[in-house]
mmCIF file of C-alpha atoms and ligand atoms in Angstrom:
data_model
loop_
_atom_site.group_PDB
_atom_site.id
_atom_site.type_symbol
_atom_site.label_atom_id
_atom_site.label_comp_id
_atom_site.label_asym_id
_atom_site.label_seq_id
_atom_site.Cartn_x
_atom_site.Cartn_y
_atom_site.Cartn_z
ATOM 1 C CA MET A 26 120.804 8.428 249.751
ATOM 2 C CA TRP A 27 119.856 7.212 253.243
ATOM 3 C CA LYS A 28 116.604 8.928 254.172
ATOM 4 C CA GLU A 29 116.949 11.993 256.370
ATOM 5 C CA SER A 30 114.266 10.735 258.732
ATOM 6 C CA ASN A 31 116.672 7.951 259.729
ATOM 7 C CA TRP A 32 119.387 10.225 261.036
ATOM 8 C CA ALA A 33 118.434 13.908 261.174
ATOM 9 C CA GLY A 34 117.090 13.618 264.719
ATOM 10 C CA TRP A 35 120.352 12.379 266.213
ATOM 11 C CA ARG A 36 121.699 14.647 268.937
ATOM 12 C CA VAL A 37 124.648 12.612 270.151
ATOM 13 C CA VAL A 38 126.556 9.822 268.461
ATOM 14 C CA ALA A 39 129.288 7.521 269.785
ATOM 15 C CA LYS A 40 132.166 7.012 267.392
ATOM 16 C CA LEU A 41 133.963 3.721 267.954
ATOM 17 C CA ASP A 42 137.261 2.986 266.299
ATOM 18 C CA PRO A 43 137.907 -0.600 265.146
ATOM 19 C CA ASP A 44 141.605 -0.022 265.820
ATOM 20 C CA LYS A 45 141.040 0.684 269.530
ATOM 21 C CA TYR A 46 140.453 -1.903 272.205
ATOM 22 C CA ILE A 47 137.153 -1.654 274.034
ATOM 23 C CA ASP A 48 136.308 -3.918 276.955
ATOM 24 C CA ALA A 49 132.893 -5.515 277.394
ATOM 25 C CA GLU A 50 132.070 -3.347 280.418
ATOM 26 C CA THR A 51 132.702 -0.123 278.498
ATOM 27 C CA MET A 52 130.702 -1.455 275.579
ATOM 28 C CA LEU A 53 127.753 -2.129 277.891
ATOM 29 C CA ARG A 54 128.071 1.358 279.287
ATOM 30 C CA VAL A 55 128.001 2.850 275.782
ATOM 31 C CA ALA A 56 125.005 0.696 274.875
ATOM 32 C CA GLY A 57 123.041 1.963 277.839
ATOM 33 C CA ALA A 58 124.144 5.595 277.856
ATOM 34 C CA GLY A 59 121.440 6.877 275.519
ATOM 35 C CA PHE A 60 123.440 7.551 272.363
ATOM 36 C CA ASP A 61 121.203 8.027 269.326
ATOM 37 C CA ALA A 62 123.523 5.986 267.119
ATOM 38 C CA ILE A 63 126.918 4.346 267.004
ATOM 39 C CA MET A 64 129.245 5.177 264.151
ATOM 40 C CA VAL A 65 132.079 2.744 263.482
ATOM 41 C CA GLY A 66 135.134 4.147 261.793
ATOM 42 C CA GLY A 67 138.627 5.485 262.137
ATOM 43 C CA THR A 68 141.688 6.605 260.263
ATOM 44 C CA GLN A 69 144.499 4.213 261.086
ATOM 45 C CA GLY A 70 144.838 0.456 261.115
ATOM 46 C CA ILE A 71 141.313 -0.265 259.885
ATOM 47 C CA THR A 72 140.801 -3.824 258.707
ATOM 48 C CA ARG A 73 137.746 -5.938 257.935
ATOM 49 C CA GLU A 74 138.599 -8.277 260.793
ATOM 50 C CA LYS A 75 138.786 -5.491 263.389
ATOM 51 C CA THR A 76 135.645 -3.851 262.029
ATOM 52 C CA LEU A 77 133.608 -7.055 262.178
ATOM 53 C CA LYS A 78 134.934 -7.811 265.661
ATOM 54 C CA LEU A 79 133.815 -4.405 266.905
ATOM 55 C CA LEU A 80 130.417 -4.793 265.243
ATOM 56 C CA GLY A 81 130.071 -8.150 266.992
ATOM 57 C CA LEU A 82 130.781 -6.528 270.366
ATOM 58 C CA ILE A 83 128.214 -3.815 269.668
ATOM 59 C CA MET A 84 125.634 -6.455 268.775
ATOM 60 C CA GLN A 85 126.360 -8.410 271.966
ATOM 61 C CA SER A 86 126.033 -5.240 274.044
ATOM 62 C CA GLY A 87 122.348 -5.030 273.227
ATOM 63 C CA PHE A 88 122.562 -1.490 271.797
ATOM 64 C CA LYS A 89 119.120 -0.739 270.384
ATOM 65 C CA GLY A 90 119.865 2.199 268.080
ATOM 66 C CA PRO A 91 121.247 2.330 264.566
ATOM 67 C CA VAL A 92 124.830 1.304 263.898
ATOM 68 C CA VAL A 93 126.469 2.872 260.861
ATOM 69 C CA GLN A 94 129.882 2.565 259.293
ATOM 70 C CA GLU A 95 131.966 5.517 258.230
ATOM 71 C CA VAL A 96 133.798 4.109 255.244
ATOM 72 C CA THR A 97 137.355 5.305 254.737
ATOM 73 C CA ILE A 98 138.689 2.279 252.888
ATOM 74 C CA ALA A 99 136.483 0.837 250.165
ATOM 75 C CA GLU A 100 137.824 -2.657 250.818
ATOM 76 C CA VAL A 101 136.559 -2.539 254.396
ATOM 77 C CA VAL A 102 132.799 -2.438 254.097
ATOM 78 C CA ALA A 103 130.804 -4.277 256.731
ATOM 79 C CA GLN A 104 128.271 -5.697 254.312
ATOM 80 C CA GLY A 105 124.928 -6.380 255.902
ATOM 81 C CA ASN A 106 126.123 -5.705 259.444
ATOM 82 C CA VAL A 107 125.232 -2.012 259.636
ATOM 83 C CA GLN A 108 122.185 0.087 258.843
ATOM 84 C CA ALA A 109 124.008 2.593 256.639
ATOM 85 C CA TYR A 110 127.312 3.743 255.220
ATOM 86 C CA PHE A 111 128.581 7.279 255.774
ATOM 87 C CA LEU A 112 131.012 8.437 253.107
ATOM 88 C CA PRO A 113 133.305 11.334 254.018
ATOM 89 C CA LEU A 114 134.309 13.855 251.345
ATOM 90 C CA VAL A 115 137.115 15.891 252.865
ATOM 91 C CA LEU A 116 136.428 19.352 251.483
ATOM 92 C CA ASN A 117 139.709 20.811 252.694
ATOM 93 C CA ALA A 118 141.906 17.843 251.754
ATOM 94 C CA GLY A 119 145.267 18.759 250.267
ATOM 95 C CA ASP A 120 145.155 15.495 248.345
ATOM 96 C CA ILE A 121 142.129 15.256 246.047
ATOM 97 C CA MET A 122 142.000 11.511 246.644
ATOM 98 C CA TRP A 123 140.174 12.255 249.894
ATOM 99 C CA LEU A 124 137.707 14.616 248.261
ATOM 100 C CA SER A 125 136.589 12.423 245.392
ATOM 101 C CA GLY A 126 139.410 10.166 244.167
ATOM 102 C CA MET A 127 138.825 7.229 246.519
ATOM 103 C CA HIS A 128 135.104 7.462 245.921
ATOM 104 C CA HIS A 129 135.586 7.358 242.171
ATOM 105 C CA GLN A 130 137.887 4.365 242.459
ATOM 106 C CA ALA A 131 135.412 2.556 244.720
ATOM 107 C CA ILE A 132 132.555 3.163 242.289
ATOM 108 C CA MET A 133 134.684 1.949 239.383
ATOM 109 C CA ARG A 134 135.362 -1.226 241.303
ATOM 110 C CA TYR A 135 132.139 -1.922 243.201
ATOM 111 C CA GLY A 136 129.613 0.322 241.383
ATOM 112 C CA ASP A 137 126.947 -2.298 240.763
ATOM 113 C CA ARG A 138 127.022 -3.502 244.331
ATOM 114 C CA ILE A 139 126.849 -0.179 246.178
ATOM 115 C CA PRO A 140 123.543 0.087 248.065
ATOM 116 C CA TRP A 141 122.966 3.793 247.392
ATOM 117 C CA ASN A 142 119.710 3.822 249.339
ATOM 118 C CA ILE A 143 121.653 3.351 252.567
ATOM 119 C CA THR A 144 124.637 5.606 251.871
ATOM 120 C CA LEU A 145 125.069 9.172 253.019
ATOM 121 C CA ALA A 146 127.741 11.603 251.857
ATOM 122 C CA GLU A 147 129.286 13.774 254.558
ATOM 123 C CA GLY A 148 131.132 16.968 253.720
ATOM 124 C CA TYR A 149 134.071 16.932 256.124
ATOM 125 C CA VAL A 150 136.047 19.941 257.214
ATOM 126 C CA ILE A 151 139.028 18.750 259.210
ATOM 127 C CA CYS A 152 139.858 21.634 261.502
ATOM 128 C CA ASN A 153 142.661 19.891 263.393
ATOM 129 C CA SER A 154 145.425 19.456 260.839
ATOM 130 C CA HIS A 155 147.545 17.647 263.444
ATOM 131 C CA SER A 156 145.012 14.850 263.926
ATOM 132 C CA ALA A 157 145.585 11.500 262.219
ATOM 133 C CA ALA A 158 142.862 12.350 259.684
ATOM 134 C CA GLY A 159 144.342 15.805 259.125
ATOM 135 C CA ARG A 160 147.803 14.417 258.471
ATOM 136 C CA LEU A 161 146.549 11.664 256.209
ATOM 137 C CA THR A 162 144.430 13.980 254.072
ATOM 138 C CA GLU A 163 146.995 16.810 254.172
ATOM 139 C CA THR A 164 144.682 19.509 255.437
ATOM 140 C CA ARG A 165 145.739 23.014 256.412
ATOM 141 C CA PRO A 166 144.455 25.009 259.393
ATOM 142 C CA VAL A 167 140.920 26.312 258.844
ATOM 143 C CA SER A 168 140.061 29.943 259.667
ATOM 144 C CA VAL A 169 136.515 31.181 260.247
ATOM 145 C CA PRO A 170 136.186 32.603 256.698
ATOM 146 C CA HIS A 171 137.481 29.319 255.288
ATOM 147 C CA ALA A 172 134.985 27.341 257.336
ATOM 148 C CA ARG A 173 132.143 29.583 256.136
ATOM 149 C CA ALA A 174 133.242 29.081 252.560
ATOM 150 C CA TYR A 175 133.420 25.300 252.985
ATOM 151 C CA CYS A 176 129.905 25.359 254.375
ATOM 152 C CA ASP A 177 128.691 27.294 251.320
ATOM 153 C CA LEU A 178 130.538 24.894 249.056
ATOM 154 C CA ALA A 179 128.936 21.899 250.767
ATOM 155 C CA GLU A 180 125.453 23.340 250.875
ATOM 156 C CA ASN A 181 125.109 25.509 247.802
ATOM 157 C CA ILE A 182 127.432 23.935 245.261
ATOM 158 C CA LEU A 183 127.673 20.280 246.170
ATOM 159 C CA GLY A 184 124.210 20.046 247.736
ATOM 160 C CA LEU A 185 125.436 17.732 250.487
ATOM 161 C CA PRO A 186 122.997 16.742 253.228
ATOM 162 C CA LEU A 187 125.522 16.922 256.052
ATOM 163 C CA LEU A 188 128.602 18.889 257.070
ATOM 164 C CA TYR A 189 130.938 17.489 259.708
ATOM 165 C CA LEU A 190 133.195 19.934 261.537
ATOM 166 C CA GLU A 191 135.929 17.592 262.670
ATOM 167 C CA TYR A 192 138.382 18.627 265.387
ATOM 168 C CA SER A 193 139.256 15.045 266.303
ATOM 169 C CA GLY A 194 141.325 15.001 269.504
ATOM 170 C CA ILE A 195 140.947 18.666 270.450
ATOM 171 C CA PHE A 196 138.036 20.816 271.529
ATOM 172 C CA GLY A 197 137.104 23.151 268.698
ATOM 173 C CA ASP A 198 136.493 26.849 268.475
ATOM 174 C CA PRO A 199 132.854 27.494 269.450
ATOM 175 C CA GLY A 200 133.081 30.830 267.598
ATOM 176 C CA LEU A 201 133.872 29.098 264.322
ATOM 177 C CA VAL A 202 131.205 26.460 264.908
ATOM 178 C CA GLU A 203 128.608 29.106 265.751
ATOM 179 C CA THR A 204 129.463 31.152 262.656
ATOM 180 C CA VAL A 205 128.980 28.130 260.412
ATOM 181 C CA ALA A 206 125.799 27.130 262.222
ATOM 182 C CA ARG A 207 124.308 30.596 261.788
ATOM 183 C CA GLN A 208 125.204 30.888 258.148
ATOM 184 C CA ARG A 209 123.948 27.520 256.927
ATOM 185 C CA LYS A 210 120.429 27.309 255.604
ATOM 186 C CA LYS A 211 119.508 23.684 256.096
ATOM 187 C CA ILE A 212 122.606 21.510 255.839
ATOM 188 C CA HIS A 213 122.779 19.264 258.911
ATOM 189 C CA LEU A 214 125.776 19.985 261.136
ATOM 190 C CA PHE A 215 127.855 17.389 262.952
ATOM 191 C CA TYR A 216 130.548 18.476 265.364
ATOM 192 C CA GLY A 217 133.248 16.143 266.681
ATOM 193 C CA GLY A 218 136.369 16.679 268.745
ATOM 194 C CA GLY A 219 137.470 16.850 272.350
ATOM 195 C CA ILE A 220 134.089 16.390 273.973
ATOM 196 C CA ASN A 221 135.180 14.942 277.287
ATOM 197 C CA SER A 222 132.785 16.569 279.727
ATOM 198 C CA ALA A 223 129.134 17.512 280.105
ATOM 199 C CA ASP A 224 130.085 21.199 279.844
ATOM 200 C CA ARG A 225 131.786 20.739 276.509
ATOM 201 C CA ALA A 226 128.910 18.612 275.256
ATOM 202 C CA ARG A 227 126.458 21.342 276.249
ATOM 203 C CA ILE A 228 128.471 24.071 274.485
ATOM 204 C CA MET A 229 128.698 22.310 271.134
ATOM 205 C CA ALA A 230 125.297 20.615 271.241
ATOM 206 C CA ALA A 231 123.726 24.061 271.643
ATOM 207 C CA LEU A 232 125.330 25.118 268.351
ATOM 208 C CA VAL A 233 124.993 22.115 266.049
ATOM 209 C CA ASP A 234 122.472 19.393 265.277
ATOM 210 C CA THR A 235 124.592 16.419 266.305
ATOM 211 C CA ILE A 236 127.721 15.997 268.386
ATOM 212 C CA VAL A 237 130.071 13.049 267.977
ATOM 213 C CA VAL A 238 131.910 11.628 270.951
ATOM 214 C CA GLY A 239 135.009 9.511 270.470
ATOM 215 C CA ASN A 240 138.123 9.431 272.643
ATOM 216 C CA VAL A 241 136.407 10.010 275.974
ATOM 217 C CA ILE A 242 134.654 6.650 275.636
ATOM 218 C CA TYR A 243 138.068 4.992 275.882
ATOM 219 C CA GLU A 244 139.684 7.454 278.260
ATOM 220 C CA ASN A 245 136.918 8.086 280.771
ATOM 221 C CA PRO A 246 133.972 5.784 280.112
ATOM 222 C CA ALA A 247 132.364 6.708 283.434
ATOM 223 C CA SER A 248 131.591 10.167 282.039
ATOM 224 C CA VAL A 249 129.579 9.135 278.974
ATOM 225 C CA GLU A 250 126.124 9.098 280.598
ATOM 226 C CA ASP A 251 126.555 12.699 281.776
ATOM 227 C CA ILE A 252 127.837 13.749 278.362
ATOM 228 C CA VAL A 253 124.842 12.213 276.618
ATOM 229 C CA LYS A 254 122.410 13.811 279.087
ATOM 230 C CA ALA A 255 124.044 17.197 278.662
ATOM 231 C CA ALA A 256 123.872 16.962 274.860
ATOM 232 C CA LYS A 257 120.209 16.010 274.957
ATOM 233 C CA SER A 258 119.262 18.814 277.286
ATOM 234 C CA ALA A 259 121.234 21.523 275.447
HETATM 235 C C1 1GP B 327 136.504 11.781 265.812
HETATM 236 O O1 1GP B 327 134.898 13.542 265.708
HETATM 237 C C2 1GP B 327 135.254 12.385 266.391
HETATM 238 O O2 1GP B 327 136.249 11.399 264.501
HETATM 239 C C3 1GP B 327 135.317 12.587 267.864
HETATM 240 O O3 1GP B 327 136.489 13.251 268.286
HETATM 241 O O4 1GP B 327 137.722 11.536 269.535
HETATM 242 O O5 1GP B 327 138.137 13.960 269.967
HETATM 243 O O6 1GP B 327 136.006 12.868 270.696
HETATM 244 P P1 1GP B 327 137.136 12.883 269.696
#
């Protein structure tokens, strides 16, 4: 497992999608905005070529922090080009492939070559069932009691280091996020979804350990510095 000291202090992370076009100016803006890390990953249209191209752009941008890959397809692993691999286990997946099946297959195939010391398992709860990830993994809507139970499952049964509340594309329910945050003992909480303003960043960053910022980087790059500042001061 990738050592906690490498990532537990992150407050705000940029998530860049290999399937989305990013221009050099935006990339420079992201590099200088103060993000604690860049996570590369997405749900649709992910290929090795696109992933390596994006990693090349990040390298050219001069970003100083860690760059990690969230692996959703075992065949697309950016060997040697990232500091760590984040492996999502979708706890509320309707299709067990996304909970453990893909992981099992990948280990069967690449077991000897997996650098476990730089991998990190993430318990994912996909709260937006209409998002691309929600549709792909066949999740159902998540109520507050369900979210609490998934947190218990992640922390007390599976012993995962990290739980990611994923609203991808929409701003989540701060009540649900707060309930999970209050109930957990020590599992690290990521929140992602719909953070497109400093206010939203402040609200969620006050509740969780780390917020993840995605779409707004492409839709309104001029706002990222304020979002990062807000997250860090929350
Ligand atoms: C997506 O959680 C991230 O995986 C961020 O979501 O794109 O809605 O910011 P947004």
